[in-house]
Short mmCIF file of C-alpha atoms (C1' of nucleotides) in Angstrom, two decimals:
data_model
loop_
_atom_site.label_atom_id
_atom_site.label_comp_id
_atom_site.label_asym_id
_atom_site.label_seq_id
_atom_site.Cartn_x
_atom_site.Cartn_y
_atom_site.Cartn_z
CA UNK A 6 250.47 213.86 306.46
CA UNK A 7 251.28 212.48 309.83
CA UNK A 8 254.98 212.39 310.53
CA UNK A 9 255.29 211.71 314.25
CA UNK A 10 256.40 208.64 316.10
CA UNK A 11 255.53 205.02 314.92
CA UNK A 12 254.45 203.94 318.27
CA UNK A 13 250.73 204.01 318.42
CA UNK A 14 250.44 205.24 322.06
CA UNK A 15 252.84 208.03 321.42
CA UNK A 16 250.89 209.13 318.39
CA UNK A 17 247.64 209.34 320.41
CA UNK A 18 249.30 211.27 323.06
CA UNK A 19 250.94 213.75 320.55
CA UNK A 20 247.72 214.17 318.66
CA UNK A 21 245.76 214.81 321.83
CA UNK A 22 248.36 217.43 322.89
CA UNK A 23 247.90 219.39 319.59
CA UNK A 24 244.08 219.15 319.61
CA UNK A 25 243.74 220.01 323.15
CA UNK A 26 245.87 223.14 322.51
CA UNK A 27 243.85 224.13 319.46
CA UNK A 28 240.37 223.23 320.62
CA UNK A 29 240.36 222.77 324.34
CA UNK A 30 239.09 219.72 326.31
CA UNK A 31 235.32 220.06 325.46
CA UNK A 32 236.17 220.77 321.82
CA UNK A 33 238.37 217.79 321.40
CA UNK A 34 236.65 214.61 320.45
CA UNK A 35 238.33 211.02 320.76
CA UNK A 36 237.34 210.71 317.02
CA UNK A 37 239.33 213.84 316.00
CA UNK A 38 242.35 212.41 317.97
CA UNK A 39 242.18 209.07 316.31
CA UNK A 40 241.91 210.63 312.87
CA UNK A 41 244.90 212.85 313.50
CA UNK A 42 246.86 209.99 314.73
CA UNK A 43 245.77 207.76 312.03
CA UNK A 44 244.57 204.91 314.19
CA UNK A 45 241.32 203.14 314.78
CA UNK A 46 239.05 203.56 317.68
CA UNK A 47 240.03 200.19 319.32
CA UNK A 48 243.56 201.25 319.74
CA UNK A 49 242.70 204.14 321.88
CA UNK A 50 240.44 202.26 324.23
CA UNK A 51 243.23 199.51 324.44
CA UNK A 52 245.93 202.01 325.62
CA UNK A 53 243.57 204.40 327.58
CA UNK A 54 240.43 204.13 329.61
CA UNK A 55 238.93 206.83 327.78
CA UNK A 56 238.99 210.49 326.69
CA UNK A 57 239.95 211.88 330.02
CA UNK A 58 242.69 209.27 330.57
CA UNK A 59 244.14 210.15 327.29
CA UNK A 60 243.86 213.95 327.93
CA UNK A 61 245.62 213.39 331.41
CA UNK A 62 248.57 211.86 329.74
CA UNK A 63 248.61 214.68 327.06
CA UNK A 64 248.30 217.47 329.61
CA UNK A 65 251.00 216.03 331.89
CA UNK A 66 253.39 215.79 328.98
CA UNK A 67 252.63 219.37 327.71
CA UNK A 68 253.21 220.69 331.26
CA UNK A 69 256.53 218.99 331.55
CA UNK A 70 257.62 220.53 328.39
CA UNK A 71 256.69 223.95 329.38
CA UNK A 72 258.42 223.52 332.66
CA UNK A 73 261.63 222.55 330.96
CA UNK A 74 261.58 225.39 328.44
CA UNK A 75 260.82 227.82 331.14
CA UNK A 76 263.61 226.52 333.32
CA UNK A 77 266.02 226.93 330.41
CA UNK A 78 265.37 230.70 330.47
CA UNK A 79 265.26 231.08 334.18
CA UNK A 80 268.32 229.30 334.92
CA UNK A 81 270.38 231.03 332.16
CA UNK A 82 273.21 233.48 332.49
CA UNK A 83 273.00 237.15 333.72
CA UNK A 84 271.32 238.99 336.42
CA UNK A 85 267.88 238.19 338.03
CA UNK A 86 266.44 240.82 335.69
CA UNK A 87 268.13 239.23 332.64
CA UNK A 88 266.72 235.85 333.47
CA UNK A 89 263.22 236.99 333.87
CA UNK A 90 263.51 239.07 330.76
CA UNK A 91 264.70 236.10 328.87
CA UNK A 92 261.59 234.18 330.02
CA UNK A 93 259.24 236.97 329.20
CA UNK A 94 260.89 237.58 325.78
CA UNK A 95 261.39 234.10 324.60
CA UNK A 96 259.95 233.39 321.26
CA UNK A 97 256.35 232.39 321.37
CA UNK A 98 253.62 231.75 318.82
CA UNK A 99 251.47 234.17 320.74
CA UNK A 100 248.15 233.71 318.93
CA UNK A 101 248.17 230.01 319.60
CA UNK A 102 248.03 230.80 323.35
CA UNK A 103 249.38 228.86 326.19
CA UNK A 104 248.47 225.13 326.03
CA UNK A 105 248.39 224.81 329.81
CA UNK A 106 246.68 228.24 330.44
CA UNK A 107 244.04 227.21 327.88
CA UNK A 108 243.14 224.15 330.06
CA UNK A 109 242.53 226.44 333.05
CA UNK A 110 239.58 228.01 331.12
CA UNK A 111 237.93 224.68 330.60
CA UNK A 112 235.24 223.67 333.07
CA UNK A 113 235.64 219.93 332.80
CA UNK A 114 239.26 220.22 333.38
CA UNK A 115 239.08 222.54 336.30
CA UNK A 116 236.23 220.61 337.88
CA UNK A 117 238.36 217.41 337.62
CA UNK A 118 240.92 217.19 340.51
CA UNK A 119 243.02 214.77 338.36
CA UNK A 120 243.00 216.92 335.10
CA UNK A 121 243.65 220.23 337.08
CA UNK A 122 246.57 218.74 339.14
CA UNK A 123 249.19 219.22 336.34
CA UNK A 124 248.10 222.77 335.77
CA UNK A 125 248.38 223.55 339.43
CA UNK A 126 251.72 222.01 339.69
CA UNK A 127 253.11 223.66 336.61
CA UNK A 128 251.94 227.27 337.47
CA UNK A 129 252.83 226.73 341.14
CA UNK A 130 256.31 225.75 340.15
CA UNK A 131 256.55 228.64 337.79
CA UNK A 132 255.60 231.23 340.30
CA UNK A 133 257.98 229.71 342.81
CA UNK A 134 260.92 229.43 340.40
CA UNK A 135 260.50 233.17 339.25
CA UNK A 136 260.31 234.17 342.91
CA UNK A 137 263.62 232.22 343.63
CA UNK A 138 265.22 234.05 340.79
CA UNK A 139 264.03 237.44 342.15
CA UNK A 140 265.04 236.52 345.68
CA UNK A 141 268.51 235.58 344.54
CA UNK A 142 268.77 238.91 342.72
CA UNK A 143 267.98 240.68 346.08
CA UNK A 144 270.63 238.68 347.84
CA UNK A 145 273.19 239.76 345.27
CA UNK A 146 272.04 243.38 345.62
CA UNK A 147 270.83 243.55 342.07
CA UNK A 148 267.28 244.18 342.92
CA UNK A 149 265.57 246.46 345.57
CA UNK A 150 265.17 244.84 348.93
CA UNK A 151 261.64 246.19 349.23
CA UNK A 152 260.36 244.07 346.32
CA UNK A 153 257.95 241.26 347.16
CA UNK A 154 259.33 238.25 345.21
CA UNK A 155 256.23 236.13 345.48
CA UNK A 156 253.78 238.88 344.32
CA UNK A 157 256.12 240.07 341.62
CA UNK A 158 256.56 236.47 340.35
CA UNK A 159 252.82 236.14 340.25
CA UNK A 160 252.42 239.38 338.30
CA UNK A 161 255.13 238.17 335.82
CA UNK A 162 253.42 234.88 335.25
CA UNK A 163 249.99 236.60 334.96
CA UNK A 164 251.29 239.02 332.43
CA UNK A 165 252.24 236.18 330.11
CA UNK A 166 248.92 234.33 330.53
CA UNK A 167 246.90 237.57 330.26
CA UNK A 168 248.99 238.76 327.29
CA UNK A 169 247.83 235.63 325.34
CA UNK A 170 244.25 236.48 326.15
CA UNK A 171 244.60 240.07 325.00
CA UNK A 172 246.38 239.11 321.83
CA UNK A 173 243.88 236.52 320.91
CA UNK A 174 241.07 238.89 321.44
CA UNK A 175 242.82 241.41 319.14
CA UNK A 176 243.94 238.69 316.73
CA UNK A 177 247.33 240.52 316.97
CA UNK A 178 250.35 239.74 319.00
CA UNK A 179 250.91 243.39 319.71
CA UNK A 180 249.04 243.54 323.06
CA UNK A 181 251.19 240.58 324.36
CA UNK A 182 254.44 242.32 323.47
CA UNK A 183 253.14 245.60 325.05
CA UNK A 184 252.25 243.86 328.31
CA UNK A 185 255.54 242.06 328.50
CA UNK A 186 257.50 245.28 327.84
CA UNK A 187 255.36 247.18 330.25
CA UNK A 188 256.05 244.76 333.17
CA UNK A 189 259.82 244.61 332.23
CA UNK A 190 260.05 248.40 332.36
CA UNK A 191 258.43 248.34 335.78
CA UNK A 192 260.81 245.74 336.93
CA UNK A 193 263.78 247.59 335.48
CA UNK A 194 263.05 250.41 337.91
CA UNK A 195 263.67 247.91 340.77
CA UNK A 196 267.20 247.31 339.56
CA UNK A 197 269.76 248.66 341.95
CA UNK A 198 271.61 251.55 340.19
CA UNK A 199 275.05 251.15 338.90
CA UNK A 200 276.49 248.49 341.18
CA UNK A 201 280.31 248.60 341.24
CA UNK A 202 281.91 245.23 339.97
CA UNK A 203 283.82 245.38 343.29
CA UNK A 204 282.04 246.90 346.13
CA UNK A 205 283.79 250.02 347.51
CA UNK A 206 285.79 250.47 344.26
CA UNK A 207 284.15 253.16 342.17
CA UNK A 208 284.68 252.66 338.49
CA UNK A 209 286.26 256.05 337.65
CA UNK A 210 288.49 258.17 339.78
CA UNK B 12 214.04 228.58 339.92
CA UNK B 13 214.25 231.16 337.08
CA UNK B 14 213.71 234.70 338.36
CA UNK B 15 214.81 236.94 335.45
CA UNK B 16 212.76 239.07 333.08
CA UNK B 17 209.50 237.99 331.76
CA UNK B 18 210.32 238.92 328.17
CA UNK B 19 211.36 235.79 326.29
CA UNK B 20 214.12 237.37 324.21
CA UNK B 21 215.66 238.95 327.34
CA UNK B 22 215.55 235.51 329.20
CA UNK B 23 217.37 233.87 326.23
CA UNK B 24 220.05 236.45 326.18
CA UNK B 25 220.71 236.37 330.03
CA UNK B 26 220.57 232.61 330.04
CA UNK B 27 223.15 232.51 327.22
CA UNK B 28 225.31 235.05 329.08
CA UNK B 29 225.55 232.82 332.10
CA UNK B 30 226.17 229.66 330.20
CA UNK B 31 228.81 231.15 327.98
CA UNK B 32 230.60 232.31 331.08
CA UNK B 33 230.34 228.94 332.66
CA UNK B 34 230.94 226.66 329.76
CA UNK B 35 232.37 228.69 326.92
CA UNK B 36 230.92 228.75 323.45
CA UNK B 37 231.62 225.14 322.39
CA UNK B 38 230.47 223.92 325.71
CA UNK B 39 227.18 225.75 325.54
CA UNK B 40 224.29 224.07 323.57
CA UNK B 41 221.13 225.76 322.46
CA UNK B 42 219.24 223.12 324.43
CA UNK B 43 220.93 224.09 327.69
CA UNK B 44 220.09 227.79 327.03
CA UNK B 45 216.50 226.97 326.34
CA UNK B 46 216.25 224.86 329.49
CA UNK B 47 217.72 227.53 331.64
CA UNK B 48 215.49 230.17 330.22
CA UNK B 49 212.40 227.90 330.45
CA UNK B 50 211.23 228.35 326.96
CA UNK B 51 210.79 226.03 323.95
CA UNK B 52 213.10 225.57 320.93
CA UNK B 53 210.87 227.39 318.58
CA UNK B 54 211.09 230.64 320.54
CA UNK B 55 214.90 230.72 320.10
CA UNK B 56 214.83 230.23 316.40
CA UNK B 57 212.16 232.93 316.19
CA UNK B 58 214.18 235.62 317.83
CA UNK B 59 217.65 234.51 316.75
CA UNK B 60 219.03 232.97 313.54
CA UNK B 61 220.82 230.30 315.54
CA UNK B 62 223.35 229.64 318.22
CA UNK B 63 225.99 232.10 316.98
CA UNK B 64 223.46 234.96 316.65
CA UNK B 65 222.27 234.43 320.24
CA UNK B 66 225.68 234.17 321.44
CA UNK B 67 226.61 237.42 319.60
CA UNK B 68 223.85 239.23 321.48
CA UNK B 69 224.97 237.78 324.85
CA UNK B 70 228.65 238.59 324.27
CA UNK B 71 227.86 242.03 323.33
CA UNK B 72 225.77 242.71 326.37
CA UNK B 73 228.45 241.10 328.66
CA UNK B 74 231.20 243.32 327.16
CA UNK B 75 229.06 246.38 327.58
CA UNK B 76 228.53 245.53 331.33
CA UNK B 77 232.22 245.04 331.89
CA UNK B 78 233.07 248.24 330.14
CA UNK B 79 230.56 250.06 332.47
CA UNK B 80 231.97 248.59 335.70
CA UNK B 81 235.53 249.26 334.59
CA UNK B 82 234.82 252.77 333.72
CA UNK B 83 233.24 253.23 337.22
CA UNK B 84 236.67 252.39 338.82
CA UNK B 85 238.81 254.27 336.39
CA UNK B 86 236.84 257.49 336.35
CA UNK B 87 236.63 257.64 340.20
CA UNK B 88 238.26 260.03 342.59
CA UNK B 89 241.93 260.13 343.55
CA UNK B 90 245.24 259.92 341.69
CA UNK B 91 245.99 258.00 338.61
CA UNK B 92 247.46 255.35 340.89
CA UNK B 93 244.33 255.31 343.00
CA UNK B 94 242.07 254.83 340.07
CA UNK B 95 244.10 251.98 338.55
CA UNK B 96 244.31 250.39 342.08
CA UNK B 97 240.53 250.77 342.40
CA UNK B 98 240.11 248.81 339.11
CA UNK B 99 242.59 246.15 339.97
CA UNK B 100 241.21 245.69 343.62
CA UNK B 101 237.51 245.86 342.89
CA UNK B 102 235.58 242.90 344.08
CA UNK B 103 235.53 239.99 341.70
CA UNK B 104 234.43 236.36 341.84
CA UNK B 105 237.90 235.26 340.77
CA UNK B 106 237.37 231.66 340.31
CA UNK B 107 234.55 232.22 337.75
CA UNK B 108 237.08 234.09 335.53
CA UNK B 109 236.45 236.85 333.11
CA UNK B 110 233.44 236.32 330.88
CA UNK B 111 235.09 238.06 328.03
CA UNK B 112 238.54 236.70 328.53
CA UNK B 113 236.96 233.35 328.47
CA UNK B 114 235.72 233.79 325.02
CA UNK B 115 239.24 234.67 323.73
CA UNK B 116 240.26 231.06 324.52
CA UNK B 117 237.50 229.70 322.38
CA UNK B 118 238.45 228.66 318.80
CA UNK B 119 235.02 229.16 317.38
CA UNK B 120 234.80 232.70 318.82
CA UNK B 121 238.28 233.87 317.84
CA UNK B 122 237.91 232.48 314.31
CA UNK B 123 234.66 234.37 313.71
CA UNK B 124 235.13 237.90 312.97
CA UNK B 125 231.76 238.82 314.20
CA UNK B 126 232.07 237.12 317.58
CA UNK B 127 235.50 238.30 318.23
CA UNK B 128 234.79 241.95 317.50
CA UNK B 129 233.12 242.67 320.92
CA UNK B 130 236.14 241.17 322.61
CA UNK B 131 238.55 243.26 320.58
CA UNK B 132 236.59 246.40 321.11
CA UNK B 133 236.19 245.86 324.92
CA UNK B 134 239.96 245.01 325.57
CA UNK B 135 241.07 247.72 323.12
CA UNK B 136 238.95 250.18 325.00
CA UNK B 137 240.24 249.01 328.38
CA UNK B 138 243.90 249.30 327.45
CA UNK B 139 243.32 252.80 326.06
CA UNK B 140 241.29 254.00 329.02
CA UNK B 141 243.89 252.74 331.57
CA UNK B 142 246.57 254.44 329.29
CA UNK B 143 244.67 257.62 329.37
CA UNK B 144 244.46 257.65 333.30
CA UNK B 145 248.25 257.06 333.44
CA UNK B 146 248.93 259.87 330.98
CA UNK B 147 246.72 262.17 333.02
CA UNK B 148 248.81 261.19 336.11
CA UNK B 149 251.93 262.01 334.30
CA UNK B 150 250.67 265.42 333.15
CA UNK B 151 249.60 266.12 336.85
CA UNK B 152 253.09 265.10 337.97
CA UNK B 153 251.85 262.13 339.96
CA UNK B 154 253.64 259.53 337.81
CA UNK B 155 257.10 259.40 336.42
CA UNK B 156 257.50 260.79 333.11
CA UNK B 157 259.54 257.88 331.88
CA UNK B 158 256.53 255.46 332.30
CA UNK B 159 255.23 254.19 328.97
CA UNK B 160 251.41 254.52 329.39
CA UNK B 161 250.35 252.08 326.54
CA UNK B 162 252.71 249.32 327.72
CA UNK B 163 251.99 249.78 331.24
CA UNK B 164 248.23 249.72 330.56
CA UNK B 165 248.63 246.45 328.62
CA UNK B 166 250.53 245.05 331.55
CA UNK B 167 247.80 246.01 334.04
CA UNK B 168 245.08 244.54 331.91
CA UNK B 169 247.09 241.34 331.34
CA UNK B 170 247.69 240.88 335.04
CA UNK B 171 243.89 240.73 335.61
CA UNK B 172 243.25 238.28 332.77
CA UNK B 173 246.39 236.11 333.69
CA UNK B 174 245.45 236.25 337.36
CA UNK B 175 242.16 234.59 336.59
CA UNK B 176 244.06 231.81 334.71
CA UNK B 177 246.53 231.28 337.51
CA UNK B 178 243.74 231.14 340.22
CA UNK B 179 241.55 228.82 338.18
CA UNK B 180 244.58 226.49 337.81
CA UNK B 181 245.12 226.53 341.51
CA UNK B 182 241.39 226.43 342.45
CA UNK B 183 242.31 229.32 344.74
CA UNK B 184 241.96 233.02 344.40
CA UNK B 185 245.30 233.75 346.09
CA UNK B 186 247.45 233.74 342.89
CA UNK B 187 245.23 236.41 341.46
CA UNK B 188 245.48 238.60 344.55
CA UNK B 189 249.29 238.04 344.59
CA UNK B 190 249.66 239.16 340.83
CA UNK B 191 247.45 242.34 341.54
CA UNK B 192 249.50 243.32 344.46
CA UNK B 193 252.70 242.64 342.66
CA UNK B 194 251.87 244.90 339.78
CA UNK B 195 250.48 247.53 342.00
CA UNK B 196 253.66 247.51 344.08
CA UNK B 197 255.70 248.01 340.89
CA UNK B 198 253.34 250.81 339.78
CA UNK B 199 253.62 252.53 343.24
CA UNK B 200 257.38 252.89 342.67
CA UNK B 201 256.59 255.06 339.70
CA UNK B 202 254.63 257.55 341.88
CA UNK B 203 256.37 260.80 342.29
CA UNK B 204 257.59 261.17 345.80
CA UNK B 205 255.87 263.81 348.20
CA UNK B 206 254.35 266.27 345.65
CA UNK B 207 253.53 269.54 347.54
CA UNK B 208 249.68 270.25 347.39
CA UNK B 209 250.55 273.76 346.03
CA UNK B 210 253.78 273.73 344.01
CA UNK B 211 256.30 276.08 345.43
CA UNK B 212 254.56 276.18 348.84
CA UNK B 213 256.08 273.70 351.33
CA UNK B 214 253.57 272.35 353.69
CA UNK B 215 255.24 273.44 357.00
CA UNK B 216 256.89 276.86 357.50
"C1'" DG C 26 205.14 234.01 319.25
"C1'" DT C 27 205.46 229.62 321.22
"C1'" DC C 28 205.16 224.88 321.23
"C1'" DT C 29 206.42 219.71 319.86
"C1'" DA C 30 208.04 216.50 316.36
"C1'" DT C 31 211.44 215.16 313.61
"C1'" DA C 32 215.91 214.56 311.24
"C1'" DA C 33 221.04 214.15 310.00
"C1'" DG C 34 225.12 213.96 312.06
"C1'" DG C 35 228.59 213.70 316.10
"C1'" DG C 36 230.29 212.32 320.87
"C1'" DG C 37 231.78 208.78 323.84
"C1'" DA C 38 231.98 204.16 324.57
"C1'" DT C 39 231.41 198.83 324.05
"C1'" DA C 40 231.65 194.28 321.61
"C1'" DG C 41 233.81 191.22 319.18
"C1'" DA C 42 236.27 189.92 314.79
"C1'" DC C 43 240.90 189.35 312.99
"C1'" DG D 17 247.07 195.12 319.52
"C1'" DT D 18 244.32 196.91 316.06
"C1'" DC D 19 240.23 196.99 313.37
"C1'" DT D 20 235.15 197.66 312.29
"C1'" DA D 21 230.32 197.60 313.69
"C1'" DT D 22 227.06 199.01 316.84
"C1'" DC D 23 224.72 201.54 320.52
"C1'" DC D 24 222.51 205.53 322.98
"C1'" DC D 25 222.20 210.18 323.78
"C1'" DC D 26 223.33 215.00 322.51
"C1'" DT D 27 223.69 218.84 319.15
"C1'" DT D 28 221.87 221.98 315.90
"C1'" DA D 29 218.42 222.89 312.95
"C1'" DT D 30 213.82 222.64 310.24
"C1'" DA D 31 208.71 221.87 309.86
"C1'" DG D 32 204.62 222.66 311.01
"C1'" DA D 33 200.63 222.65 314.60
"C1'" DC D 34 198.46 225.87 317.85
#
DNA sequence: GTCTATAAGGGGATAGAC
DNA sequence: GTCTATCCCCTTATAGAC
């Protein structure tokens, strides 16, 4: 039973978000969206020019949500390593996959400049934000100076997206968890050993 | 102009391989396969029970090809690091994505035990094979003993799959290359420093 | 073996009533 | 604003001629 917003436009967008996540762009028909939203066909074509316009609204909203939840982890407390770990280890319904990464596999989405833009912005922001966190860690002396923040950030983001792929292929979240722990262990080796809380003041005499 | 095999069954399988790569399972119609292969509808239903049977043959063949080309890199010369690097750096048409990883995003494929099996086997083999290479590197003293081979292998495989996703979202291979170099740099830090060519025999007297 | 013909249903959009 | 009716083409498959 539908239990979302009363507003028709909202219901359409939310239904589209869910269906795009489950079935992708090609696999999602306007009819299926309407049925899930519980509205007639006329309502959709009143609020949106067509399938792609509705999909654009849905993708934008999903990307914004992802950005917010990622920022929550990455701006949290602790060291740079802690914050990246918080992002990598945050609870996910792994087998559902990433609603934005999913779109990147869809021909119609990638071939449309308009539909691809939210994906590009979202992942561009994500890589940049992780790189910022890593750079900050280097400035604070938490992370090895030799680390390339941009490349490492791309690797971190890629592990998440690739983890979803491996997990779905296996129908088991285990490969996702293994990949995340693998990259975290590699990153942990870049953490500067035993920094004194006050530089120049060894902890024990 | 079609320039593949003369054999009708072969033409169907190869056409299906290409279209599944480009458009995914839902996005690929029997009609499109027939047109690309240049055969009539009756031929397809003579050789295959239907769309999914043809797709299964195509997916199996693609998975086998990927396995062979990965094995070529991973069984090459050099240290464990060299062999993993060879796999990660091998030439790829990045924006096309991975033909097998692509299938893992497709609902109809993942929900069918039969169609998902080749994906599961391929990625399972890949993670295992990379883990073997890493374990061998540890035995030879090339890699830090603390490294978790299975987790690291999963991370390596995930970086490739996720790299494709990031690159397609950006319509630019750069994020793929950045991710690959990021994980390689992290792995390089696990390489045992300056092993003597003959243990106990320093290079210079 | 390979072809064309045919069919039942869905995809995506428009028209127009209410 | 929201609904139903209608349209044309595509999808997947079957039938049967050659």
